[in-house]
Amino acid sequence: MKVKKAFLLLLFLGPIILNHLVAFVDGYAEESQPASMAFYYEVLQPENQRNDVGYFDLLMKPNQKQTVKINLVNTGEESIAIDVRLNGAKSSSNGVIDYGPNELPKDESVDIDFTDIVKSVDTIEVPAKSSKELSINIDMPEQSFDGVIAGGIQLQAREDDTTVTQGAIRNRFAYIIGMLLTETDKKIEPNIVFRNVYAGQSNFRNTIFVTLSNVEKMFLEDVSINVQIRQKGKKDVLFSEEKEKMRMAPNSLLQFPVSMTGERMVAGEYTADISVSQHQKQWSWSEDFVISKTEADTFNGEDVDLQEQNIFDWKFMLIIFLLIVISMLMLLILFRMWRNKKSKKARRRPKKKTKK
């Protein structure tokens, strides 16, 4: 009877509790809405804009100085401080061009850095229900160049850290506006250069990296890369990776990862057979490299797949050990039972009388 009453009470109160819980979650999400959702931007295209696109595509001249504008519109009820970051375009390991802030290394072929010739303020304040123009200053080098210099302008509203409560998940949004600077329409031939091959980790998993560079001031589309790793002097392929339709930014480095698929890294001498194609162009290299014992031990100790495997092996061995112990105990018990039974039978057996 008590169980029935409890069930009826839960049936009655359940929808009420759920309704208040949903209302609380909705209200909490509304309170945590980031300020960056309350503004948007408009690219104000100058006369030397080459194409009608949503970013800057400018035809420049040597030693030219120009200021371009981005109109920032604040639709919120409070003023917003917007952080501005300028970044040169780079190539990510999965073949995507990154115009935002990142830790990707700069290639040694960069002779004109985007951030050296494009400048802006670090922060701009936009009043509530108002708009304000952001100035981007361009100072072209004296020496002319063929090709394109590419970069990005990141706009991100500054959040008030004091409003973040413990345990809250706060997503920060940012706009990234591309900027392309060209001086001539001269056609450039693509050129990819091998830089290095080395052992490392990607997402805490053992990986071999092959680094390649696009050393020209041009975007590379539809790049295909195939890498095979083998022991030096042997033909058997240990690890391989192939990817198509990759992109590379002008004068950028691409760190192509070859996964070791959860295998332990073993010290020794290896060879990387590398094949790259881009439309009708092809490049190939066969490069030797060494994995030291220190590197192998370090990366094996940090590989999450190997750690999980070690935990699994430890648990498996423990289970086997326990099964063996249990089996031995059962055999010992059965043996003692058999021996006791045999002893009882022997005691019950009548003794033969001896004749006098």
Coordinates of C-alpha atoms in Angstrom, one line a residue:
M1 CA 0.0 0.0 0.0
K2 CA 2.8 2.4 0.9
V3 CA 4.5 1.7 -2.5
K4 CA 1.3 2.4 -4.3
K5 CA 1.0 5.8 -2.5
A6 CA 4.6 6.7 -3.2
F7 CA 4.1 5.9 -6.9
L8 CA 1.0 8.1 -7.1
L9 CA 2.8 10.9 -5.4
L10 CA 5.7 10.7 -7.8
L11 CA 3.3 10.6 -10.7
F12 CA 1.6 13.8 -9.5
L13 CA 4.8 15.7 -8.5
G14 CA 7.0 14.5 -11.4
P15 CA 5.7 16.9 -14.1
I16 CA 5.8 19.9 -11.7
I17 CA 9.4 19.2 -10.7
L18 CA 10.4 18.7 -14.4
N19 CA 8.7 21.9 -15.5
H20 CA 10.6 23.9 -12.8
L21 CA 13.8 22.2 -13.7
V22 CA 13.4 23.1 -17.4
A23 CA 12.5 26.7 -16.6
F24 CA 15.6 26.9 -14.4
V25 CA 17.9 25.6 -17.1
D26 CA 16.3 27.9 -19.7
G27 CA 16.7 30.9 -17.4
Y28 CA 20.3 30.0 -16.6
A29 CA 21.2 29.6 -20.3
E30 CA 19.7 33.0 -21.0
E31 CA 21.7 34.6 -18.3
S32 CA 24.9 33.0 -19.6
Q33 CA 24.4 34.3 -23.2
P34 CA 27.8 35.7 -24.3
A35 CA 28.1 39.4 -25.1
S36 CA 29.6 38.4 -28.5
M37 CA 26.1 37.4 -29.7
A38 CA 25.0 41.0 -29.4
F39 CA 27.2 42.5 -32.2
Y40 CA 27.9 42.0 -35.8
Y41 CA 30.2 43.6 -38.4
E42 CA 30.0 45.0 -41.9
V43 CA 33.1 45.1 -44.2
L44 CA 33.3 48.6 -45.9
Q45 CA 34.8 47.8 -49.2
P46 CA 37.3 50.4 -50.6
E47 CA 37.7 51.3 -54.2
N48 CA 40.6 48.9 -54.7
Q49 CA 38.5 45.9 -53.6
R50 CA 39.0 43.3 -56.4
N51 CA 35.9 41.2 -55.8
D52 CA 32.5 41.7 -54.2
V53 CA 33.0 39.3 -51.3
G54 CA 32.6 39.4 -47.5
Y55 CA 36.3 40.0 -46.8
F56 CA 39.0 42.3 -48.0
D57 CA 40.5 41.4 -51.4
L58 CA 42.7 44.4 -52.2
L59 CA 44.9 45.4 -55.1
M60 CA 47.8 47.2 -53.6
K61 CA 51.0 49.0 -54.8
P62 CA 54.5 49.0 -53.4
N63 CA 55.0 51.4 -50.5
Q64 CA 51.2 52.1 -50.4
K65 CA 49.6 53.2 -47.2
Q66 CA 45.9 52.6 -46.8
T67 CA 43.3 52.5 -44.0
V68 CA 40.3 50.2 -44.5
K69 CA 37.2 50.2 -42.2
I70 CA 35.0 47.6 -40.5
N71 CA 31.7 48.8 -39.1
L72 CA 30.8 47.2 -35.8
V73 CA 27.2 47.2 -34.7
N74 CA 26.2 46.7 -31.1
T75 CA 22.6 45.5 -30.8
G76 CA 22.8 45.0 -27.0
E77 CA 21.7 47.1 -24.1
E78 CA 25.2 47.5 -22.8
S79 CA 28.5 48.8 -24.3
I80 CA 30.8 46.1 -25.6
A81 CA 34.6 45.9 -25.6
I82 CA 35.7 44.0 -28.7
D83 CA 39.2 42.5 -28.8
V84 CA 41.0 42.7 -32.2
R85 CA 43.7 40.2 -33.2
L86 CA 45.6 40.1 -36.5
N87 CA 47.0 36.8 -37.8
G88 CA 48.8 35.6 -40.8
A89 CA 47.2 32.7 -42.7
K90 CA 48.6 29.2 -41.9
S91 CA 48.0 25.6 -42.8
S92 CA 46.6 23.2 -40.2
S93 CA 47.7 19.5 -40.1
N94 CA 44.3 18.4 -41.6
G95 CA 44.8 20.6 -44.6
V96 CA 42.6 23.6 -43.6
I97 CA 43.7 27.2 -43.9
D98 CA 43.6 28.9 -40.5
Y99 CA 43.1 32.7 -40.3
G100 CA 42.7 32.9 -36.5
P101 CA 45.0 32.8 -33.6
N102 CA 46.9 29.5 -33.3
E103 CA 50.2 27.9 -32.2
L104 CA 51.2 26.8 -35.6
P105 CA 54.8 27.5 -36.5
K106 CA 55.7 30.1 -39.1
D107 CA 57.5 28.9 -42.2
E108 CA 61.0 30.1 -42.9
S109 CA 59.9 31.1 -46.4
V110 CA 57.8 34.0 -45.0
D111 CA 59.7 37.2 -46.1
I112 CA 56.7 39.6 -45.6
D113 CA 54.7 38.9 -42.5
F114 CA 51.1 39.9 -42.5
T115 CA 51.2 41.2 -39.0
D116 CA 54.2 43.4 -39.9
I117 CA 52.4 45.4 -42.5
V118 CA 48.8 45.3 -41.2
K119 CA 48.1 47.0 -37.8
S120 CA 45.1 47.9 -35.7
V121 CA 44.1 48.7 -32.1
D122 CA 44.0 45.9 -29.6
T123 CA 40.5 46.8 -28.3
I124 CA 37.6 48.9 -29.4
E125 CA 34.6 50.0 -27.3
V126 CA 31.2 50.1 -29.0
P127 CA 28.4 51.9 -27.1
A128 CA 25.0 50.2 -26.6
K129 CA 22.5 50.3 -29.4
S130 CA 25.1 52.0 -31.6
S131 CA 27.9 51.4 -34.2
K132 CA 31.5 52.3 -34.5
E133 CA 34.1 51.9 -37.3
L134 CA 37.3 49.9 -36.7
S135 CA 40.3 51.1 -38.7
I136 CA 42.8 48.6 -40.2
N137 CA 46.0 50.3 -41.3
I138 CA 48.0 48.7 -44.2
D139 CA 51.6 49.7 -44.9
M140 CA 52.9 47.9 -47.9
P141 CA 56.7 47.2 -48.3
E142 CA 58.8 49.1 -50.7
Q143 CA 59.8 46.1 -52.7
S144 CA 57.2 44.7 -55.1
F145 CA 56.1 41.1 -55.0
D146 CA 54.0 38.6 -57.1
G147 CA 51.3 36.5 -55.5
V148 CA 49.3 37.2 -52.4
I149 CA 49.8 37.9 -48.7
A150 CA 47.0 36.5 -46.6
G151 CA 45.8 37.0 -43.1
G152 CA 42.8 37.3 -40.9
I153 CA 41.2 39.9 -38.5
Q154 CA 39.6 38.3 -35.4
L155 CA 36.8 40.2 -33.6
Q156 CA 35.7 38.9 -30.2
A157 CA 33.7 40.5 -27.4
R158 CA 35.4 40.6 -24.1
E159 CA 33.5 38.7 -21.4
D160 CA 33.3 39.9 -17.8
D161 CA 35.0 37.1 -15.9
T162 CA 33.3 38.1 -12.7
T163 CA 29.9 37.0 -14.0
V164 CA 31.1 33.4 -14.6
T165 CA 29.8 31.1 -11.9
Q166 CA 31.6 27.9 -11.0
G167 CA 30.5 25.0 -13.1
A168 CA 29.0 27.2 -15.9
I169 CA 29.9 26.4 -19.5
R170 CA 30.5 29.6 -21.4
N171 CA 31.1 29.5 -25.1
R172 CA 32.9 32.5 -26.6
F173 CA 32.2 33.4 -30.2
A174 CA 34.5 35.2 -32.6
Y175 CA 34.3 36.6 -36.1
I176 CA 37.2 36.2 -38.5
I177 CA 37.5 38.4 -41.5
G178 CA 40.0 37.5 -44.2
M179 CA 42.3 39.9 -45.9
L180 CA 44.2 39.3 -49.2
L181 CA 46.8 41.7 -50.5
T182 CA 48.1 41.5 -54.1
E183 CA 50.0 43.7 -56.4
T184 CA 50.2 41.8 -59.7
D185 CA 48.3 39.2 -61.6
K186 CA 51.4 37.3 -62.6
K187 CA 51.0 33.5 -62.6
I188 CA 53.1 31.6 -60.1
E189 CA 54.2 28.0 -60.3
P190 CA 53.5 26.0 -57.2
N191 CA 56.5 24.7 -55.2
I192 CA 56.3 22.4 -52.2
V193 CA 59.5 21.7 -50.2
F194 CA 60.3 18.9 -47.7
R195 CA 61.3 20.2 -44.3
N196 CA 61.6 17.4 -41.8
V197 CA 60.2 14.1 -40.4
Y198 CA 60.2 13.4 -36.7
A199 CA 58.4 11.5 -34.0
G200 CA 55.8 13.2 -31.8
Q201 CA 52.3 13.0 -30.6
S202 CA 48.9 14.1 -31.8
N203 CA 46.1 14.3 -29.2
F204 CA 48.3 12.3 -26.8
R205 CA 48.8 9.5 -29.3
N206 CA 52.0 8.4 -30.9
T207 CA 52.5 9.9 -34.3
I208 CA 55.1 10.5 -37.0
F209 CA 55.0 14.0 -38.5
V210 CA 56.1 14.9 -42.0
T211 CA 56.6 18.7 -42.4
L212 CA 56.1 20.2 -45.9
S213 CA 56.2 23.9 -47.0
N214 CA 54.4 25.9 -49.6
V215 CA 57.2 28.3 -50.3
E216 CA 55.3 30.5 -52.8
K217 CA 52.9 33.4 -52.3
M218 CA 49.9 31.4 -53.6
F219 CA 47.1 29.3 -52.3
L220 CA 47.4 25.6 -53.0
E221 CA 44.1 23.7 -53.6
D222 CA 43.5 19.9 -54.0
V223 CA 46.7 18.8 -52.4
S224 CA 47.1 15.0 -52.0
I225 CA 49.7 13.6 -49.6
N226 CA 50.7 9.9 -49.2
V227 CA 53.3 8.8 -46.6
Q228 CA 54.6 5.4 -45.8
I229 CA 56.8 4.6 -42.9
R230 CA 59.2 1.6 -42.9
Q231 CA 62.3 0.4 -41.1
K232 CA 65.4 1.6 -42.8
G233 CA 66.6 -0.9 -45.4
K234 CA 63.4 -2.9 -45.3
K235 CA 60.4 -2.9 -47.6
D236 CA 57.5 -3.8 -45.2
V237 CA 55.3 -0.7 -44.5
L238 CA 54.8 -0.2 -40.8
F239 CA 52.5 2.8 -40.8
S240 CA 50.9 4.8 -43.6
E241 CA 48.6 7.8 -44.1
E242 CA 46.9 9.3 -47.2
K243 CA 44.7 12.4 -47.5
E244 CA 43.3 14.3 -50.5
K245 CA 41.7 17.7 -51.2
M246 CA 43.9 19.5 -48.7
R247 CA 44.7 23.2 -48.8
M248 CA 47.8 25.2 -48.0
A249 CA 48.1 28.9 -47.3
P250 CA 50.8 31.0 -49.0
N251 CA 54.3 30.6 -47.5
S252 CA 53.0 28.2 -44.8
L253 CA 54.2 25.0 -43.1
L254 CA 52.0 21.9 -43.0
Q255 CA 52.7 19.2 -40.3
F256 CA 51.2 16.1 -41.8
P257 CA 50.5 13.4 -39.1
V258 CA 51.0 9.7 -39.7
S259 CA 49.2 7.8 -36.9
M260 CA 50.9 4.8 -35.3
T261 CA 47.4 3.3 -34.7
G262 CA 47.9 2.6 -31.0
E263 CA 51.3 0.8 -31.5
R264 CA 54.2 1.3 -29.2
M265 CA 57.0 3.5 -30.5
V266 CA 60.2 1.6 -30.9
A267 CA 63.6 3.2 -31.1
G268 CA 65.5 2.7 -34.3
E269 CA 66.2 4.0 -37.8
Y270 CA 63.3 4.5 -40.2
T271 CA 62.5 5.8 -43.7
A272 CA 59.6 7.9 -44.8
D273 CA 58.4 7.6 -48.4
I274 CA 56.5 10.8 -49.2
S275 CA 54.4 11.5 -52.3
V276 CA 52.6 14.8 -52.9
S277 CA 50.5 15.9 -55.8
Q278 CA 48.7 19.1 -56.7
H279 CA 46.8 19.1 -60.0
Q280 CA 49.5 18.3 -62.6
K281 CA 52.4 18.8 -60.2
Q282 CA 54.1 16.0 -58.3
W283 CA 56.8 15.8 -55.6
S284 CA 58.4 12.8 -53.9
W285 CA 61.0 12.2 -51.2
S286 CA 62.5 9.2 -49.4
E287 CA 63.9 10.6 -46.1
D288 CA 65.6 8.7 -43.3
F289 CA 65.0 9.6 -39.6
V290 CA 65.8 8.3 -36.2
I291 CA 63.6 7.7 -33.1
S292 CA 65.8 7.7 -30.0
K293 CA 65.1 5.5 -27.0
T294 CA 64.4 8.6 -24.9
E295 CA 61.8 9.7 -27.4
A296 CA 60.2 6.3 -27.6
D297 CA 60.0 5.9 -23.8
T298 CA 58.7 9.4 -23.3
F299 CA 55.9 9.2 -25.9
N300 CA 54.9 5.6 -24.9
G301 CA 54.5 6.8 -21.4
E302 CA 52.2 9.6 -22.5
D303 CA 50.2 7.7 -25.1
V304 CA 46.6 7.4 -23.8
D305 CA 45.8 4.3 -25.9
L306 CA 48.8 2.5 -24.5
Q307 CA 47.9 3.6 -20.9
E308 CA 44.4 2.2 -21.4
Q309 CA 45.9 -0.9 -22.9
N310 CA 48.2 -1.3 -19.9
I311 CA 45.3 -0.9 -17.5
F312 CA 43.3 -3.5 -19.5
D313 CA 46.3 -5.9 -19.4
W314 CA 46.7 -5.4 -15.7
K315 CA 43.0 -6.1 -15.1
F316 CA 43.2 -9.1 -17.4
M317 CA 46.2 -10.5 -15.6
L318 CA 44.5 -9.9 -12.2
I319 CA 41.4 -11.8 -13.4
I320 CA 43.5 -14.7 -14.7
F321 CA 45.3 -14.8 -11.4
L322 CA 42.1 -14.8 -9.4
L323 CA 40.7 -17.6 -11.6
I324 CA 43.8 -19.7 -11.0
V325 CA 43.6 -19.1 -7.3
I326 CA 39.9 -20.0 -7.2
S327 CA 40.5 -23.1 -9.3
M328 CA 43.3 -24.3 -7.1
L329 CA 41.1 -23.7 -4.0
M330 CA 38.2 -25.6 -5.6
L331 CA 40.6 -28.5 -6.5
L332 CA 42.0 -28.5 -2.9
I333 CA 38.4 -28.6 -1.5
L334 CA 37.4 -31.4 -3.8
F335 CA 40.6 -33.3 -3.0
R336 CA 39.9 -32.9 0.8
M337 CA 36.3 -34.0 0.3
W338 CA 37.4 -37.0 -1.7
R339 CA 40.0 -37.9 0.9
N340 CA 37.6 -37.5 3.8
K341 CA 35.0 -39.6 2.0
K342 CA 37.6 -42.3 1.4
S343 CA 38.7 -42.2 5.0
K344 CA 35.1 -42.6 6.3
K345 CA 34.5 -45.6 4.0
A346 CA 37.7 -47.2 5.3
R347 CA 36.5 -46.8 8.9
R348 CA 33.1 -48.3 8.2
R349 CA 34.5 -51.4 6.5
P350 CA 34.3 -54.4 9.0
K351 CA 37.6 -55.8 10.0
K352 CA 38.3 -59.5 9.2
K353 CA 38.5 -61.8 12.3
T354 CA 41.7 -63.8 12.5
K355 CA 41.4 -67.6 13.3
K356 CA 43.0 -68.8 16.5

